[in-house]
XYZ file of C-alpha atoms in Angstrom:
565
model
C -13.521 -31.855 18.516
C -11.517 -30.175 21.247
C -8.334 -30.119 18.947
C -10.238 -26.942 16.808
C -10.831 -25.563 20.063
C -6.963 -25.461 21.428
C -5.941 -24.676 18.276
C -8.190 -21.414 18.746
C -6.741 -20.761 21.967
C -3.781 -20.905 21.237
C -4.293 -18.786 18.161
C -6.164 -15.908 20.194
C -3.803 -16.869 23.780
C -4.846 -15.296 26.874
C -5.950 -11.542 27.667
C -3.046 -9.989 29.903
C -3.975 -6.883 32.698
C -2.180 -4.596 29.885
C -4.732 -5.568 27.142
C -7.698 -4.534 29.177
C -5.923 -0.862 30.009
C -4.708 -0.719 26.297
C -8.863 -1.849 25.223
C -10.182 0.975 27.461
C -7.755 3.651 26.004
C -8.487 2.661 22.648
C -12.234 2.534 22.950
C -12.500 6.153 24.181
C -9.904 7.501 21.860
C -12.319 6.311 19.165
C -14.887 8.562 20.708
C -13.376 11.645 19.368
C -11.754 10.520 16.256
C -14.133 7.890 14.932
C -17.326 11.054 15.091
C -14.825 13.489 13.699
C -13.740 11.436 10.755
C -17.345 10.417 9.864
C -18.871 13.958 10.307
C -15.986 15.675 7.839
C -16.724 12.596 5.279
C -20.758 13.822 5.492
C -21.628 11.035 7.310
C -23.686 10.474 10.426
C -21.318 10.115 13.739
C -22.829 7.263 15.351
C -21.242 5.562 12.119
C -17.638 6.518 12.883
C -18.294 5.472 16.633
C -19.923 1.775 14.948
C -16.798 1.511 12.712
C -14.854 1.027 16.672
C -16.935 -1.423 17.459
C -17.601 -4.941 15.113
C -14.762 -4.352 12.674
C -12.338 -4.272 15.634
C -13.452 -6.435 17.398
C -13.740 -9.179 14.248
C -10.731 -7.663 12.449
C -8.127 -8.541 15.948
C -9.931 -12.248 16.177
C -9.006 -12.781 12.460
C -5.934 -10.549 11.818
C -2.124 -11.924 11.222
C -0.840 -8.852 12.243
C -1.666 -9.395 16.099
C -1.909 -5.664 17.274
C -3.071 -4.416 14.453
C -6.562 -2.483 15.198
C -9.433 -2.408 12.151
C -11.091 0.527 12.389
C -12.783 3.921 10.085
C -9.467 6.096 8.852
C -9.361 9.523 7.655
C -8.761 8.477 4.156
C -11.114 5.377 4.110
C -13.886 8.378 5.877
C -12.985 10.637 2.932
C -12.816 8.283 -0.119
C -16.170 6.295 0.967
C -17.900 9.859 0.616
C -16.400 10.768 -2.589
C -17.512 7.288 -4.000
C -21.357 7.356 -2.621
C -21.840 11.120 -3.843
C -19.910 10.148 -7.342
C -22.459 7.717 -7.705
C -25.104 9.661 -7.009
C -25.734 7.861 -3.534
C -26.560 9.425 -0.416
C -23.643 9.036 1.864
C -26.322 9.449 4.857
C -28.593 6.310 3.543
C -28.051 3.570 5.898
C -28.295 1.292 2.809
C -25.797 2.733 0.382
C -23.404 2.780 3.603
C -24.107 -1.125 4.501
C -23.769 -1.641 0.731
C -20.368 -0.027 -0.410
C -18.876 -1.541 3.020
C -19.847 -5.253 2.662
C -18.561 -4.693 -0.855
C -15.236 -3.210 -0.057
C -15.463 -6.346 2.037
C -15.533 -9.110 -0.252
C -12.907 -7.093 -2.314
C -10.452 -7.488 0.839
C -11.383 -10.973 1.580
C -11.223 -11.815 -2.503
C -7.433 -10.122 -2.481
C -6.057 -11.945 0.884
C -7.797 -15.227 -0.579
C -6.349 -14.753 -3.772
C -2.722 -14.183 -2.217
C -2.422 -10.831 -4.118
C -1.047 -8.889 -1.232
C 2.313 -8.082 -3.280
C 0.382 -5.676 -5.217
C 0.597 -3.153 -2.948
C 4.415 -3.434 -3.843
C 3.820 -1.943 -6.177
C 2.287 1.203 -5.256
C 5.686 3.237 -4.491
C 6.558 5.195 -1.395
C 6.422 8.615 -3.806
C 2.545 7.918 -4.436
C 1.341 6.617 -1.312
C 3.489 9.907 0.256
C 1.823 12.163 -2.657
C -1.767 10.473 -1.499
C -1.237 10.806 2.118
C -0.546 14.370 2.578
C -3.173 15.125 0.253
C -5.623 13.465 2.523
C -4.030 15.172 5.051
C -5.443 18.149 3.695
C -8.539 16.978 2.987
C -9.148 16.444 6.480
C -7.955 19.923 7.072
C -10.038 21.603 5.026
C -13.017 19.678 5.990
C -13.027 20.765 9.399
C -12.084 24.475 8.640
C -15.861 25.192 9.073
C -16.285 23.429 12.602
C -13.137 25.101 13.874
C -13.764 28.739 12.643
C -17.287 28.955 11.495
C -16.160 29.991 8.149
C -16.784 27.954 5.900
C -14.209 27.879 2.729
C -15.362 28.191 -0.784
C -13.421 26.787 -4.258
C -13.086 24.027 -6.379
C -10.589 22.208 -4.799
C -9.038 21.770 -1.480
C -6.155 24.124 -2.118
C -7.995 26.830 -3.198
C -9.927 26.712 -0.313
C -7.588 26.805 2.213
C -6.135 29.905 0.699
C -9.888 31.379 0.636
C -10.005 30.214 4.576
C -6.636 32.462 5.424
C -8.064 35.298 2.842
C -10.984 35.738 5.201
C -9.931 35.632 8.717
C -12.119 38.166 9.315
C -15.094 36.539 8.881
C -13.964 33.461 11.320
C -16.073 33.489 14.320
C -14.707 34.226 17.591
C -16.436 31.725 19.797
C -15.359 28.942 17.517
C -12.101 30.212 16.772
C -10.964 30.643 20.405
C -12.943 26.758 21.561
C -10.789 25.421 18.954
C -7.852 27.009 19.667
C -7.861 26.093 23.504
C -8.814 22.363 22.655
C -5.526 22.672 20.653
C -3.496 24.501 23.753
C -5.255 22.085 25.934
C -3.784 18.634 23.477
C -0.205 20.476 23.289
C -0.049 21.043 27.215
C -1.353 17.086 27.836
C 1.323 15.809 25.600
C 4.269 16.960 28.000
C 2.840 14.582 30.445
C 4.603 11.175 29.153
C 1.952 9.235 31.160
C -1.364 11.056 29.588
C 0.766 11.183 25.588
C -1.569 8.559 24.324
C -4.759 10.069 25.400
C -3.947 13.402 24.704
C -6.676 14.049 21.924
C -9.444 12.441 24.532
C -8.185 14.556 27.471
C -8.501 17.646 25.308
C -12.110 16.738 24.335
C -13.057 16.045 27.425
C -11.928 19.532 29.421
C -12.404 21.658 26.482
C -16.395 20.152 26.212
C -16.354 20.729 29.978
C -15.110 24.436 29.863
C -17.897 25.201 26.754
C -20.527 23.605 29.269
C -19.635 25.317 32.348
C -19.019 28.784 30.111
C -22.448 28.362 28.624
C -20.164 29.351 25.873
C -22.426 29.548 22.278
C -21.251 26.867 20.000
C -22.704 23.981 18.018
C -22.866 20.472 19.383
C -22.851 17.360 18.150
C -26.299 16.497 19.043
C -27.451 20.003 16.230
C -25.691 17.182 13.962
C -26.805 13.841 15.009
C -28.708 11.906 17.704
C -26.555 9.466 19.373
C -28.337 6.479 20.347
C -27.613 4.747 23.706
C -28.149 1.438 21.965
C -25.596 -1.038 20.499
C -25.198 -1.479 16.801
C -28.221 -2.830 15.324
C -28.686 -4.762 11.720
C -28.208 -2.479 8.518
C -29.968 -3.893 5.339
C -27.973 -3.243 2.318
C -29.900 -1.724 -0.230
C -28.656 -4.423 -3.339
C -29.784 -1.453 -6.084
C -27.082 0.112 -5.383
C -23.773 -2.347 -6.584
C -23.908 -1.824 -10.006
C -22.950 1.945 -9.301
C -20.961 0.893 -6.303
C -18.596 -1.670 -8.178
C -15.159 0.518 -9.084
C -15.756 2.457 -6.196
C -15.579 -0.705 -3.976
C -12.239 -1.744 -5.491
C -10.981 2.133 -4.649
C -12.001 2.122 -1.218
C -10.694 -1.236 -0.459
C -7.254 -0.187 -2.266
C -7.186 2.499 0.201
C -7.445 0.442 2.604
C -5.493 -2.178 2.155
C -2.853 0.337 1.243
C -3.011 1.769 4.925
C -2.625 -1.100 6.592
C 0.074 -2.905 4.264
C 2.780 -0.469 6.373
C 1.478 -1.771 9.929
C 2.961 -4.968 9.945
C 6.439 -4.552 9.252
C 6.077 -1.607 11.630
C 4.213 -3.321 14.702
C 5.499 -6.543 15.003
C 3.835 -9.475 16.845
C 5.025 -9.854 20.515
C 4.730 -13.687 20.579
C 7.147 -13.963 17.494
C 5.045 -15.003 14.978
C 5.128 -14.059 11.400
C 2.474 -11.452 10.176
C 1.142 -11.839 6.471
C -0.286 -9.178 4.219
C -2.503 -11.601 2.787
C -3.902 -12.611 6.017
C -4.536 -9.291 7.288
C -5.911 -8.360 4.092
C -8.550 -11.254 4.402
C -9.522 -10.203 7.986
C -10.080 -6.615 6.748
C -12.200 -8.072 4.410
C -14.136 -10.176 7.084
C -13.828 -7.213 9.634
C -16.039 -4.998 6.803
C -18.727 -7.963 5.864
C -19.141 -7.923 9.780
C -19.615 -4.442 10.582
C -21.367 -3.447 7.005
C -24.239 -5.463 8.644
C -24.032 -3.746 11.718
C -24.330 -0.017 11.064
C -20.581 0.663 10.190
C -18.378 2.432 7.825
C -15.937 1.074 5.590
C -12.655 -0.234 7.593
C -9.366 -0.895 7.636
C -6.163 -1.094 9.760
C -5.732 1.825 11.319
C -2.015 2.539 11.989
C -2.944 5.553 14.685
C -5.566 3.484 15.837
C -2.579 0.534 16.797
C -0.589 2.825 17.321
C -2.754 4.360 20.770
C -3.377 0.629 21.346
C 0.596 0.093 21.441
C 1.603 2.759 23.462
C -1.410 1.918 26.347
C 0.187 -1.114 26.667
C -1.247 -3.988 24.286
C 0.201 -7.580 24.919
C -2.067 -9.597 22.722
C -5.183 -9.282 20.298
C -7.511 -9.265 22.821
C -6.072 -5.633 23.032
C -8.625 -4.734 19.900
C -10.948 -7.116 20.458
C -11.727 -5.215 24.452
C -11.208 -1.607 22.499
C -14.139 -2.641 20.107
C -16.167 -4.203 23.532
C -15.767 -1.357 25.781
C -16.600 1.095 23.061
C -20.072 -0.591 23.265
C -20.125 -0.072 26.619
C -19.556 3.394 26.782
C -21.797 4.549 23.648
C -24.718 2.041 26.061
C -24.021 4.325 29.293
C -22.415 7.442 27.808
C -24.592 8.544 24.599
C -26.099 11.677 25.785
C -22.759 12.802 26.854
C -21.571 12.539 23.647
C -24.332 14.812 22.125
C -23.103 17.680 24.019
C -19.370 18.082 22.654
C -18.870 21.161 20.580
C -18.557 20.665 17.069
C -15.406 23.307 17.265
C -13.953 20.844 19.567
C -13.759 18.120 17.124
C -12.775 20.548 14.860
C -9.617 21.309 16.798
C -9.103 17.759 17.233
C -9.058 16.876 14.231
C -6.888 20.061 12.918
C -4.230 18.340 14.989
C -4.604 14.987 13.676
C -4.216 16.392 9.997
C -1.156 18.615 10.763
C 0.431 15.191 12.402
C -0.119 13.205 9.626
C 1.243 16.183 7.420
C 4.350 16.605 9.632
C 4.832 12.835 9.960
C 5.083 12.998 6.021
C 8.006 15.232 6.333
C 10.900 12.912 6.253
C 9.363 10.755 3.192
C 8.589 13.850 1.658
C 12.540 15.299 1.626
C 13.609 11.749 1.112
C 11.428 11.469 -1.804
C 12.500 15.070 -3.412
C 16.334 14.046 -2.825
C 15.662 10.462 -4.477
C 14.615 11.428 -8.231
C 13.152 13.556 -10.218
C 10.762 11.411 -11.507
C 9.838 10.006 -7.946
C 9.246 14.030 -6.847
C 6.638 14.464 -10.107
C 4.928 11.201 -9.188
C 4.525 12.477 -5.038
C 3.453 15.946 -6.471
C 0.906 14.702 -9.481
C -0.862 12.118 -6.491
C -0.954 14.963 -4.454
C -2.165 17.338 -6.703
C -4.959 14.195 -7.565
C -5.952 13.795 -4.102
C -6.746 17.603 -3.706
C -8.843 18.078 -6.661
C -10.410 14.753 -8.027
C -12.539 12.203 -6.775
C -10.254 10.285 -4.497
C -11.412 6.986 -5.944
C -9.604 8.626 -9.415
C -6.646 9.887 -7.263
C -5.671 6.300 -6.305
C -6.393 4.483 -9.141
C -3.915 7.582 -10.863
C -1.770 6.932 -7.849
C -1.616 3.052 -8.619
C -0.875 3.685 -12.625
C 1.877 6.380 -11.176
C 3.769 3.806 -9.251
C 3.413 1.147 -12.117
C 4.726 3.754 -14.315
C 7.670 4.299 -12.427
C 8.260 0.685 -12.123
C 8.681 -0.269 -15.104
C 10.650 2.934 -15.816
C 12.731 1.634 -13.084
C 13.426 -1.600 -14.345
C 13.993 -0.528 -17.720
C 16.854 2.040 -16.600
C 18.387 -1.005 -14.331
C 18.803 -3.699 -17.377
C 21.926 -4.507 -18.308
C 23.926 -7.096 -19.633
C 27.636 -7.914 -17.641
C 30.283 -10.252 -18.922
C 31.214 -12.965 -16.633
C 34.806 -13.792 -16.695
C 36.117 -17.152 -14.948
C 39.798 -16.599 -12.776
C 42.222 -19.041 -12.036
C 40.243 -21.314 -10.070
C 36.912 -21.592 -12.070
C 35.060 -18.657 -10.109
C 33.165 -16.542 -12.450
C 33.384 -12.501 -12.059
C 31.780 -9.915 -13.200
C 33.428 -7.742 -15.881
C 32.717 -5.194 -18.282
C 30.973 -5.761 -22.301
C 33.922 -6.658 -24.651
C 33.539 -4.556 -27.556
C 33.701 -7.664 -29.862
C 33.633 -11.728 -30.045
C 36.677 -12.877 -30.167
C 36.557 -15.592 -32.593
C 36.525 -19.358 -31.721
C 36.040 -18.366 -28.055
C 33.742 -18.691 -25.880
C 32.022 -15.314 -24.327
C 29.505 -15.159 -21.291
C 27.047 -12.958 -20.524
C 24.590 -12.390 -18.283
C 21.454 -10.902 -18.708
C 20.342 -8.729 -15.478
C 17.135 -7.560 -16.168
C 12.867 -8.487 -15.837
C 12.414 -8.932 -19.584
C 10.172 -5.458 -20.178
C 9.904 -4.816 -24.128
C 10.846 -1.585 -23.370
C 14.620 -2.325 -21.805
C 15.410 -4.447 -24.526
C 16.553 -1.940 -27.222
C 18.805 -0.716 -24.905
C 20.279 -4.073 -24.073
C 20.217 -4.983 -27.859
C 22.519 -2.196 -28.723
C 25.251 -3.454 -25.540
C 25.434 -6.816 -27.572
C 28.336 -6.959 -28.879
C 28.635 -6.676 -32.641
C 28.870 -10.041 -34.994
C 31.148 -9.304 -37.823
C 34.244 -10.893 -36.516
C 32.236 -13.695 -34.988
C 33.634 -16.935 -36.957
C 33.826 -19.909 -34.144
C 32.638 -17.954 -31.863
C 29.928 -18.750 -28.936
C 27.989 -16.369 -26.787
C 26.390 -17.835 -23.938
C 23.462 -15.634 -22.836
C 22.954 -16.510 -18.969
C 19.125 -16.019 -18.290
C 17.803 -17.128 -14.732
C 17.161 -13.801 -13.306
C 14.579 -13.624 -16.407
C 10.574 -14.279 -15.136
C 9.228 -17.461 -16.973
C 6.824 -15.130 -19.826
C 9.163 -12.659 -21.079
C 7.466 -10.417 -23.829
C 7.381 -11.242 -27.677
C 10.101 -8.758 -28.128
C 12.757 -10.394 -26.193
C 12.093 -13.261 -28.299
C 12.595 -10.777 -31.445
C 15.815 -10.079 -30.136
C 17.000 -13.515 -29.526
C 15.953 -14.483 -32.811
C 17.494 -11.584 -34.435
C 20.844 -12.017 -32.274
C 20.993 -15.784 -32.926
C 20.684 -15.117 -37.115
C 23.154 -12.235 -37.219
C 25.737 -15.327 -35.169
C 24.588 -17.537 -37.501
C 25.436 -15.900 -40.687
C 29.020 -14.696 -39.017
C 30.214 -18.560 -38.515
C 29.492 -18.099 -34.490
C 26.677 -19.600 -32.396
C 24.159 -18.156 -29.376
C 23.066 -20.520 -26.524
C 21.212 -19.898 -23.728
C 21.761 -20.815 -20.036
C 19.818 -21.228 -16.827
C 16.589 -21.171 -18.667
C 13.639 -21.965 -16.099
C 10.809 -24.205 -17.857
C 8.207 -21.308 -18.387
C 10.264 -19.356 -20.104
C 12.069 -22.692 -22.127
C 8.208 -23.151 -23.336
C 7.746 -19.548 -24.355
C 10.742 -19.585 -26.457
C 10.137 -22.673 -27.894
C 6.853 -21.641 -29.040
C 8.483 -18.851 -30.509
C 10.623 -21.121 -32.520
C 13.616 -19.917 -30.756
C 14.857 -23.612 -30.400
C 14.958 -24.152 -34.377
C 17.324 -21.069 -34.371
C 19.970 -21.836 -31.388
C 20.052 -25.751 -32.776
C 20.503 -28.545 -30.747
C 21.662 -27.999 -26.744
C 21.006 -24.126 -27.278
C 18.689 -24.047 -24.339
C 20.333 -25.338 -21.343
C 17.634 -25.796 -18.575
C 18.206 -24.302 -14.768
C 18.517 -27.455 -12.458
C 21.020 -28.308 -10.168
C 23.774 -26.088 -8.538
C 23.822 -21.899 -9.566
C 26.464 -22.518 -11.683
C 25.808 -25.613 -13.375
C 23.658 -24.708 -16.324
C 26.639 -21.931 -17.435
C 29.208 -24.887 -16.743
C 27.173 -27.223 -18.930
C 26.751 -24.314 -21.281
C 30.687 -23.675 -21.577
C 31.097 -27.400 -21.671
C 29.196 -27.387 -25.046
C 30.067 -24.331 -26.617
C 33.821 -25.347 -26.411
C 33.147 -29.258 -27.842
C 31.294 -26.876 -30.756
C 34.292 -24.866 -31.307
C 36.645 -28.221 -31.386
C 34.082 -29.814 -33.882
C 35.148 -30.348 -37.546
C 31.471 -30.088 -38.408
C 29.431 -26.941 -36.695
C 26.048 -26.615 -36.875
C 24.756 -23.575 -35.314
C 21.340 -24.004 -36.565
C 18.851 -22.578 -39.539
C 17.883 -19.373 -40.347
């Protein structure tokens, strides 16, 4: 019995002085953020301050990724909303709330169980660039009101930020100048290297004090939403709801998961140990069937979130898990504080967190336009997506983008290269010949992920069988995945015949089992006659040395028998 428990301990370790600074820090930051992220989603406040609370606290005991905090974002704020009111939901009915969150959950929990962490490979650094500034933006424009009075009008987000600018003139000028001073007020705290991290709550706090003491006449918070002094309590989910809520569960927990795939490698553990996608995904997942019980919005990692938490000074996990406890703490003592900020105050704030995710983007952005064209259309279409349709559409376009240019990818990299042994055995790599030469041996290797698409390309770099009479080509295949596609084995077959009928002979080397079966299924075996599959096994090299081994006894035998067409 006490083994579990020093296994814990040693799993969670020991709270240094740092965490409990870094906790404190973190908690209030989530103050400002976590209100002004749920009130420009439509959501009730108290909400975004509840998302600071379980999930972190849950999401650091369970995470891989040891700093890591779990938390509302901007773009899990945003895409939650757009679900909910594409259902038809309420996004202010504590029921749909506790129901799309516990089922983002299990989606989380299903994907880290499940090991399926790699697919966020496969969402390229063009779409997930395209998808972030576009949320960006969203949270721009979604605050334009709060910060100016004025609020935008258009279709889509782009059209109303140029309807924003087109009528300055109707901005008003109490909100226009609270904002602007919570801005000067943010710029002037950053210069002080000490107060950086807590810039955005320093600016909250004396520009709320100023309004106060200026009786200055702005909305509040508490015109929005009541803030209880009360800790989370129990939110029912209201079960009607899932059949409505089931693709936009998947979306938001893509989003998620999406976010917080990029924290690890970029925060890494300070005791040395290894994080995993998969695990973090799976405490996401038990961080959101947590806190969708307790009053909170869909969460995920939150890599400004950590990122605060980092730069006040975070040791161990306890870090999150005293950010999440002191936030209670405050929202029990300081509640009816928090009712009287000014709503152009979060407005401000948050005007500066979208322009420093936008200018953040920057470098990914020009790196992206440099890379490719196709890479620039992909950043530019998600973009364009994330602006105007639902967001739950703009990342499932997002995620058939960056499969598109994957396998567009892989397609243009296929190739074949002829391996050439020196002197001493070693093979090298060497350009196509144009032709067999006849009773000789001719290697090739196949450097490719078996997509039907490359193959007609690589089909027409084979060289041509006319001449072939005694001659072998030995088609090296381990980089190939285990189920290559029906066409491949088209081509083989095809290949093999056109040998065949010249006098010469195909075999195969390095074959791993999965993709021996699949070819032998496809009758592939029949055709390259007896040894033309050589297995992988053994040393890198010792499937094409087995391979040459029998192609030159063929050539030396009075009787070949390449096989039947």
């Amino acid at each position: 019995m006490h083994v579990p428990v020093r296994l814990l301990r040693r799993r969670l370790g020991r709270p240094k002085p740092a965490d409990v600074g870094s906790g404190l820090v973190t908690g209030l930051f989530s103050i400002p953020e976590g209100m002004a992220y749920a009130a420009i989603a439509g959501f009730n406040p108290v909400a975004g301050l509840y998302a600071g609370v379980v999930p972190a606290i849950v999401g650091s005991l369970t995470s891989r990724t040891v700093l890591m905090v779990t938390t509302l974002t901007s773009a899990l704020a945003l895409t939650s909303q757009s679900v909910l009111s594409d259902a038809g939901l309420d996004p202010k009915d504590a029921g749909n709330v506790a129901t799309l969150t516990l089922m983002a959950g299990v989606v989380m929990l299903l994907m880290g169980v499940l090991r399926l962490g790699a697919v966020m490979s496969f969402v390229s650094n063009a779409v997930m660039t395209g998808f972030s500034t576009g949320i960006a933006l969203q949270i721009i424009t979604g605050v334009l009101k709060d910060a100016t009075g004025y609020k935008p009008q258009g279709h889509n987000r782009l059209h109303q930020l140029v309807d924003w600018l087109a009528h300055i003139g109707a901005w008003q000028l109490a909100a226009t100048l609270v904002a602007a001073a919570t801005i000067a007020v943010w710029a002037l705290t950053r210069l002080v290297r000490r107060l950086e991290p807590v810039a955005l709550l320093v600016a909250m706090v004396v520009a709320s004090v100023a309004v106060a003491v200026l009786g200055t006449d702005v909305e509040l918070v508490g015109g929005i939403a009541h803030i209880p002094a009360a800790l989370p309590g129990f939110s029912a989910p209201d079960l009607s709801a899932v059949p409505a809520l089931l693709g936009g569960a998947v979306a938001v927990a893509l989003v998620g998961l999406a976010q917080a795939a990029s924290i690890g490698p970029s925060v890494p553990n300070p005791d040395g140990s290894k994080s995993s996608v998969n695990g973090d995904f799976a405490a996401q997942g038990l961080a959101n069937l947590a806190g969708g019980l307790f009053q909170s919005l869909p969460s995920g990692g939150s890599l400004s979130r950590t990122g605060v938490a980092v730069s006040a000074g975070a040791r161990t996990r306890w870090a999150g898990v005293l950010s999440g406890v002191l936030l209670a703490l405050i929202v029990l003592v300081c509640a009816p504080l928090a009712e009287h900020i000014p709503m152009p105050v979060i407005g401000g704030l948050i005007l500066v967190v979208g322009g420093e995710l936008i200018w953040g983007k920057r470098h990914d952005i020009l790196l992206v336009l440099r890379t490719s064209r196709l890479s620039s259309v992909a950043m530019v279409v998600t973009f364009l997506a994330t602006t105007q349709l639902p967001l739950q559409q703009a990342i499932v376009l997002g995620a058939v983008l960056s499969l598109l240019l994957y396998c567009v990818q892989a397609a243009h990299r296929a190739r074949l290269v002829a391996l050439v042994p020196d002197d001493r055995g070693r093979w090298h790599p060497d350009d196509v010949p144009a032709s067999l030469p006849p009773g000789e041996v001719t290697v090739l290797y196949y450097d490719g992920v078996g997509f039907f698409a490359e193959l007609s390309g690589i089909e027409t770099w084979l060289p041509p069988t006319d001449h072939a009479r005694g001659a072998v080509l030995i088609l090296v295949m381990r980089g190939v995945p285990d189920v290559p596609s029906s066409t491949m084995a088209r081509v083989l077959r095809r290949h093999a015949h056109d040998l065949h009928r010249a006098g010469g002979r195909l075999i195969l080397a390095g074959v791993e089992p999965g993709l021996a079966h699949a070819l032998e299924a496809a009758g592939l075996d029949r055709d390259l006659g007896p040894e033309g599959i050589v297995p992988a096994g053994g040393a890198l090299f010792d499937p094409l040395d087995q391979a040459v081994s029998d192609a030159r006894a063929w050539i030396a035998s009075p009787d070949r028998a390449p096989g039947r067409d």
